[in-house]
XYZ file of C-alpha atoms in Angstrom:
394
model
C 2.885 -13.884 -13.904
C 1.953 -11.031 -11.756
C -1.666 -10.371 -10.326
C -3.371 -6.767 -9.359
C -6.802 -6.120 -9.436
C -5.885 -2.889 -11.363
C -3.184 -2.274 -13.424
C -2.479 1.491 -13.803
C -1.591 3.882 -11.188
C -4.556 3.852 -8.616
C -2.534 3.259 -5.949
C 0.712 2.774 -4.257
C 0.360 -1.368 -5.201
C -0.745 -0.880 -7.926
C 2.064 1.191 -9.034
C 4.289 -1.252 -6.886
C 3.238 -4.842 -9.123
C 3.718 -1.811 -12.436
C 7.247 -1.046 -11.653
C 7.795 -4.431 -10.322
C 6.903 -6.295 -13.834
C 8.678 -4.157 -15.808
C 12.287 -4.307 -13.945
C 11.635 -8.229 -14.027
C 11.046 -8.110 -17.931
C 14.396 -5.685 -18.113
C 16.002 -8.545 -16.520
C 14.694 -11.084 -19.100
C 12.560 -12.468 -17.367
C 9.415 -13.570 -19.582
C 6.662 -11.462 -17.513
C 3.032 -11.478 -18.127
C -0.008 -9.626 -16.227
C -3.424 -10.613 -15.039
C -5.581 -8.092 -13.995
C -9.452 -6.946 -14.072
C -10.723 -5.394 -17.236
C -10.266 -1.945 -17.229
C -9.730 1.210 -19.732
C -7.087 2.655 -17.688
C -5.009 -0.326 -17.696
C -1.400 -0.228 -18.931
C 0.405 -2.426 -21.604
C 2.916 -4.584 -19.560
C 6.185 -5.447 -21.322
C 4.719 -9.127 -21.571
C 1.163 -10.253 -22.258
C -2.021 -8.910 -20.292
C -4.509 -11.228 -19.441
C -8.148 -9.821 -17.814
C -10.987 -11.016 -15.558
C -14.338 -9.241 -17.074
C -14.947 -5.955 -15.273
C -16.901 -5.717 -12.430
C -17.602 -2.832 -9.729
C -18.762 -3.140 -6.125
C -21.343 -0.109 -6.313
C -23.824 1.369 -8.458
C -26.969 -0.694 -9.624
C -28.098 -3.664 -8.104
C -27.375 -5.841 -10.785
C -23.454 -4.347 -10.563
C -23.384 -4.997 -6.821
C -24.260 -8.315 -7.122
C -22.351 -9.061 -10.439
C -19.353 -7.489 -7.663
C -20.725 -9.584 -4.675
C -20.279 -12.517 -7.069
C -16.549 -11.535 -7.558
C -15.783 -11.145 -4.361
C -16.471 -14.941 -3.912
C -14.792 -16.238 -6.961
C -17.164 -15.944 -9.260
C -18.341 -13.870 -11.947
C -16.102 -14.766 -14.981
C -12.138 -14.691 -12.954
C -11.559 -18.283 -12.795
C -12.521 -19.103 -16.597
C -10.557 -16.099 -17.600
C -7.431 -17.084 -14.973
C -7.554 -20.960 -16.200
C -6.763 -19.137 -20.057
C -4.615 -17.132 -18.624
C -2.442 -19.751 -16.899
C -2.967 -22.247 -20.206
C -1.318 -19.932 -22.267
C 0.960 -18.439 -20.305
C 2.125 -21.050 -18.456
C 3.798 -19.462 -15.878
C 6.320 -21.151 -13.124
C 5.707 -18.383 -10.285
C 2.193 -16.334 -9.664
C 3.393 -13.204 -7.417
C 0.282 -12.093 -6.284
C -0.390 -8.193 -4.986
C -3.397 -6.638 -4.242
C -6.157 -8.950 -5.347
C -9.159 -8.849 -3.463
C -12.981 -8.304 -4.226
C -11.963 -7.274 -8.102
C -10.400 -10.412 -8.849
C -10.109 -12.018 -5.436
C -7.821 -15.323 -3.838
C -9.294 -18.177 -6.223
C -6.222 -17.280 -8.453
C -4.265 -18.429 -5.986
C -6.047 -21.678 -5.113
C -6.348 -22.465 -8.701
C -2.572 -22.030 -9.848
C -1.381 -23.978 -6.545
C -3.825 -27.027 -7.918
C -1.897 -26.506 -11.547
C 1.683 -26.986 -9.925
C 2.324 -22.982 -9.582
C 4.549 -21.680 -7.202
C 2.303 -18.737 -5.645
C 4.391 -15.869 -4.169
C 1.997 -13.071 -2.019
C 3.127 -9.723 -1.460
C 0.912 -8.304 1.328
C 0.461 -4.216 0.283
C -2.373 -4.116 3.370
C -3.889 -6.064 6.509
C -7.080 -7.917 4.716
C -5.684 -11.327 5.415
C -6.016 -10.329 9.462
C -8.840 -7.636 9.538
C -11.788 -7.852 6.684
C -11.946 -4.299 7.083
C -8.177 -3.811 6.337
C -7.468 -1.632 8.549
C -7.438 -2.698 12.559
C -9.601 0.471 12.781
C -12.919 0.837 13.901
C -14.574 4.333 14.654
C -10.894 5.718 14.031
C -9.626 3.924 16.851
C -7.202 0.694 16.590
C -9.148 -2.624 17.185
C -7.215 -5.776 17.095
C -10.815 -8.165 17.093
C -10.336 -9.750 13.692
C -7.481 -11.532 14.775
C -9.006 -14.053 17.233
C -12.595 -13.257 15.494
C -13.340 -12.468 11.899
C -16.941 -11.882 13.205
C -16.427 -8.819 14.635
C -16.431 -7.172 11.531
C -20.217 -7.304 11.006
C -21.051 -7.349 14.988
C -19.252 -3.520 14.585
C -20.453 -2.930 11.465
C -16.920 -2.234 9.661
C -17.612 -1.983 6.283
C -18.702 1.588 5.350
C -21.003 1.546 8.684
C -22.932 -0.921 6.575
C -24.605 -4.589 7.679
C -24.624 -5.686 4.181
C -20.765 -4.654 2.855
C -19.950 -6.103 6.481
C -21.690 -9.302 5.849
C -20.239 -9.484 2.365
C -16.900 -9.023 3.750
C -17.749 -11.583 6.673
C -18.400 -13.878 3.912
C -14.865 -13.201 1.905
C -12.723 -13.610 5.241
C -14.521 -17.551 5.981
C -14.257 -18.375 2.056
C -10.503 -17.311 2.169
C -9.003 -18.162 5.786
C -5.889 -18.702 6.793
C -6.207 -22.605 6.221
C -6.850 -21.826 2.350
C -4.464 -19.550 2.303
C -1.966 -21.499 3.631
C -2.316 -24.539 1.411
C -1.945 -22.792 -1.629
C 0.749 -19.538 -1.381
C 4.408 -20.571 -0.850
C 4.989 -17.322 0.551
C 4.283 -14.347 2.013
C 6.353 -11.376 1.104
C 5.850 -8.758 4.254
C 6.978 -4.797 3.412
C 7.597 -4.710 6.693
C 8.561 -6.129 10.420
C 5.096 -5.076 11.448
C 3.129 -6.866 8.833
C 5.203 -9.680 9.420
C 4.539 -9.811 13.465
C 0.732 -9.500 12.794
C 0.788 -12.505 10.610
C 2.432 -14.227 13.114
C 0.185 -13.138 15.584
C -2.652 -14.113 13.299
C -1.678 -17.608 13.190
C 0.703 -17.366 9.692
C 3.950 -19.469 10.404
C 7.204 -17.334 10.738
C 9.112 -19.631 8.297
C 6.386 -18.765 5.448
C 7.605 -14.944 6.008
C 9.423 -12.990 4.111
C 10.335 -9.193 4.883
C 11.340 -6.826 2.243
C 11.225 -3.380 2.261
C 9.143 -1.365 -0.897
C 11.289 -0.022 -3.206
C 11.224 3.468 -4.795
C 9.364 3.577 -7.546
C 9.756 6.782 -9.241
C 13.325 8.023 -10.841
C 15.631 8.866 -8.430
C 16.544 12.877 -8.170
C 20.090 14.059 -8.093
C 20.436 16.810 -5.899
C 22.633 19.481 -5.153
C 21.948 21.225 -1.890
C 18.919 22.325 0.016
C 19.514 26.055 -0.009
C 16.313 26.612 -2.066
C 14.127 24.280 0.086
C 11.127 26.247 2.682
C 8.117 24.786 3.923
C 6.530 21.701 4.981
C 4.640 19.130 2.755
C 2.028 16.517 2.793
C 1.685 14.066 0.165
C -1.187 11.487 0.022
C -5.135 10.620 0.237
C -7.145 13.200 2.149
C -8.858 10.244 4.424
C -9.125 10.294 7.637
C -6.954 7.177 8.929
C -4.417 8.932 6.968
C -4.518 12.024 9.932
C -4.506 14.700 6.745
C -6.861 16.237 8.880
C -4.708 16.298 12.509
C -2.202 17.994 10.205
C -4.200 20.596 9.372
C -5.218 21.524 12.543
C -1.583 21.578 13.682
C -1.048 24.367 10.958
C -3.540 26.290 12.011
C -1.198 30.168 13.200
C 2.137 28.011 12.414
C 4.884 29.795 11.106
C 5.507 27.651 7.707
C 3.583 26.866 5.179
C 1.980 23.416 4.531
C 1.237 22.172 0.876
C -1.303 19.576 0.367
C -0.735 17.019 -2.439
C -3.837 14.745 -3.151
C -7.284 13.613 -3.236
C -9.927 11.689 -1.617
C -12.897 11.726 0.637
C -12.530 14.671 2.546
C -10.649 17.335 -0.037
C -14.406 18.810 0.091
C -14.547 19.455 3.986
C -10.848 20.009 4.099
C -10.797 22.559 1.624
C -13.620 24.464 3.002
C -12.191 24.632 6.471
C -8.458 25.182 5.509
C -8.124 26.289 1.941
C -8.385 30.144 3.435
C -5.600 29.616 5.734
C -2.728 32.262 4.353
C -0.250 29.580 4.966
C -1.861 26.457 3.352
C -2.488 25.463 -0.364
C -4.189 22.656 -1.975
C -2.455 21.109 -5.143
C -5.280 18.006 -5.806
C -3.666 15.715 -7.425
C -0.557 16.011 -9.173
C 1.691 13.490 -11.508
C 4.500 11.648 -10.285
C 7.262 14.317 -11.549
C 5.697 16.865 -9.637
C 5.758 14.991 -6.639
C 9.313 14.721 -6.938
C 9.624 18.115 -7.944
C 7.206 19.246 -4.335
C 9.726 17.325 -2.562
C 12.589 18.457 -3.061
C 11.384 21.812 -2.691
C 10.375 21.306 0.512
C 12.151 21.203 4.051
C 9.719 18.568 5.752
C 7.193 15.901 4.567
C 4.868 14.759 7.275
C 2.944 11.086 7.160
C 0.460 11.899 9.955
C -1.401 8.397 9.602
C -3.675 7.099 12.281
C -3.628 4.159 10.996
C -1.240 0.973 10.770
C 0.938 1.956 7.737
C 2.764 -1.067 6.140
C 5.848 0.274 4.464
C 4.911 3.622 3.341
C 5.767 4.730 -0.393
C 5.339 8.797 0.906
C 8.194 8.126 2.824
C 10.152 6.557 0.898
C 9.960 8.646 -1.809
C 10.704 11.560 0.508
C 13.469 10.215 1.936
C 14.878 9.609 -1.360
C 14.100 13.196 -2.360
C 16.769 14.018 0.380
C 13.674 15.396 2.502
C 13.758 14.188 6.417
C 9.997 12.874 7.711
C 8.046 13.874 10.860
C 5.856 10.566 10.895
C 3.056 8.873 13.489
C 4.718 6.156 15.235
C 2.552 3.745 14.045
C 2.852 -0.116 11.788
C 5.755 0.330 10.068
C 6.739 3.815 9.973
C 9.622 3.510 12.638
C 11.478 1.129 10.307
C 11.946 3.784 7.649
C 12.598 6.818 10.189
C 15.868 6.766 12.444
C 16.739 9.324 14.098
C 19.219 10.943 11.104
C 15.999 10.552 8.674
C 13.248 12.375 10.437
C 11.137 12.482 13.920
C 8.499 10.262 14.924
C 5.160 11.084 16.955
C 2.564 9.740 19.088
C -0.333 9.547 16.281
C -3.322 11.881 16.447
C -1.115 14.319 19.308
C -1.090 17.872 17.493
C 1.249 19.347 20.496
C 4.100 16.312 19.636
C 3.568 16.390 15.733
C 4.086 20.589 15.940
C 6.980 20.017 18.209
C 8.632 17.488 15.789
C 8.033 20.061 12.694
C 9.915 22.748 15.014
C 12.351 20.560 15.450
C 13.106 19.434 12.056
C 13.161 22.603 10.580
C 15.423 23.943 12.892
C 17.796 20.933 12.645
C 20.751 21.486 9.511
C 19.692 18.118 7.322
C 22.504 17.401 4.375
C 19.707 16.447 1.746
C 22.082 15.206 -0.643
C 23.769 12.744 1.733
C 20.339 11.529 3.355
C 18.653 11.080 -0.514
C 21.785 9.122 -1.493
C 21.321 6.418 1.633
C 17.755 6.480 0.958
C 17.880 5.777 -3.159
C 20.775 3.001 -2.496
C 18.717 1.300 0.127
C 15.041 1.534 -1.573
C 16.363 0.749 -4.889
C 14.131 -0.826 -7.455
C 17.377 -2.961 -8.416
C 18.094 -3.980 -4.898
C 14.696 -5.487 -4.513
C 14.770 -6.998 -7.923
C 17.643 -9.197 -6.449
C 15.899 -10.451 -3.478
C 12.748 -11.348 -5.054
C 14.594 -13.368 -8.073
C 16.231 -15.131 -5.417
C 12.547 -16.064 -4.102
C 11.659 -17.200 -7.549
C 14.804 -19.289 -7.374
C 13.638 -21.005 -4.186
C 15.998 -19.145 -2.324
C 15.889 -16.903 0.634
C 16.940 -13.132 0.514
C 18.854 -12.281 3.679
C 16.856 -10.015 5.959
């Protein structure tokens, strides 16, 4: 059984713990899903099973019906302990599950005799916030004090969603944790050494890489390729807006791909540019199809990434990467896959760019290392050997 608080494309986990449950059911595995209530949800290939629906803002009564959640409460351990009944599952594999549905899954499967198997898609375990950000800058304070997170204010600037998040990170510590997950499946060497440092045993660590989870382009050459790309939320620990400013008189053109927070502010000051479009947000084919139409994709984050999907799927577009040096992005860019940056430095990011559009890059050799490496079926055989008890090599 896998758990997500959503199940339809919100988000790279999200789409992750989709892809994930239907190459296990391919495999004959029986599968089945529990996630919040939603209308956007998916049909799995096996049976769905929902918590009631709740949301975190709104009216009052919503916010606490949410606050409830958060906590365990609200209707997700009735509907879990029906779930698991008739189900009956051997192995939970848990994914993002916080605040909509939230760890009691996990607690109440290990009491039942269920293997529980985490895959950690973000840093809330460590940093209630989870992000090690605070004011844009990195802040490691969570790790020897969960306290710090309503001292600073964290949450949305905001003593209440601090406290309430103060309150999640006591009610599901590391000692909770511990006692009822198996293990902890890290996307990458970073997550792994924060867990470590964050008082998770090494031996309850697993690292595997993401795994690409859109079909895999054939390509020919890259003679019809110009321009540089960027793919993702418009946030700001994301650096969307660094990149802009680096385009700003460059002599390519930069395509933005997504939504969020600041497409308002960011289209206002950079939509006029002559050598900068906004998309919004576009499906899954056309991402592909942006891709490999373009020379460079840049992940400009500010922020820890974990394993990051944009790069992946650019790399397996045949499309090299100028990325921040930052959580896990050196893992997925050597030196033959892209160039990496000092985050937030516009003179090293517009260097790197130069660079890798000046450098001949044989796209169809550098997709095919990327798609056998990040393949859905290569990760499929680690993690059954996880269900199995085993232990993938690493």
């Amino acid at each position: 059984m896998l758990v997500s608080k959503f199940f339809y494309r919100r988000g790279g986990a999200e789409v992750h713990a989709i892809e994930l449950e239907r190459i296990l059911a391919g495999r004959g595995l029986p599968t089945a899903v529990f996630a919040m209530a939603h209308p956007l949800n998916l049909s799995p290939s096996g049976a769905l099973f929902t918590a009631p629906e709740v949301a975190i803002d709104g009216p009052l009564s919503r916010r606490i019906k949410g606050a409830m959640r958060v906590m365990g409460g609200f209707g997700v351990a009735s509907a879990f302990r029906k779930a698991l009944h008739d189900f009956r599952p051997t192995v939970l594999l848990l994914h993002n599950i916080h605040s909509y549905i939230s760890p009691i899954v996990a607690e109440i499967a290990a009491k039942r005799g269920v293997r529980v198997i985490w895959t950690l898609h973000d840093y809330k375990l460590l940093c209630p916030s989870y992000s090690f950000l605070r004011n844009g800058e990195e802040c490691r304070e969570c790790l020897t004090s969960p306290w710090s997170v309503i001292r600073h204010r964290c949450m949305k600037s905001s003593a209440v969603a601090s406290g309430l998040a103060l309150a999640e990170a006591l009610r599901w510590n590391r000692r909770m944790t511990l006692r009822s997950v198996e293990r902890f499946i890290c996307p990458s060497r970073f997550m792994a050494e924060r867990m470590t440092e964050g008082g998770y045993p090494p031996e309850r660590l697993t690292v595997l890489h993401n795994f690409l989870t859109t079909p895999a382009p054939r390509l020919a050459s890259g003679k019809n390729r110009s321009g540089v790309c960027y793919i993702g939320r418009l946030s700001a620990e994301k650096g969307v807006q660094t990149l802009l400013k680096c385009a700003v008189g460059a002599p390519w053109h930069l395509t933005i791909a997504g939504t969020g927070p600041l497409e308002n502010e960011l289209r206002k000051s950079y939509a006029s540019l002559p050598n900068v479009s906004f998309l919004g947000r576009i499906p899954p084919e056309e991402v592909t199809q942006l891709l490999t139409q373009s020379e460079v994709s840049v992940v400009p984050s500010e922020c820890d990434e974990n394993c990051s999907l944009s790069i992946i799927e650019a790399l397996c577009c045949g499309t090299p990467v100028v990325a921040s040096c930052s959580g896990g992005n050196p893992e997925l860019v050597s030196s033959g896959r892209g160039i990496l940056f000092k985050r937030g430095d516009i003179t090293m990011m517009r260097e790197a760019i130069r660079q890798l559009l000046a450098r001949p890059i044989d796209h169809k050799t550098l997709a095919e290392d990327a798609q056998a490496e990040f393949s859905p079926e290569a990760y499929a055989d680690r993690i059954t050997t996880l269900i199995a008890r085993g232990q993938p090599e690493q």
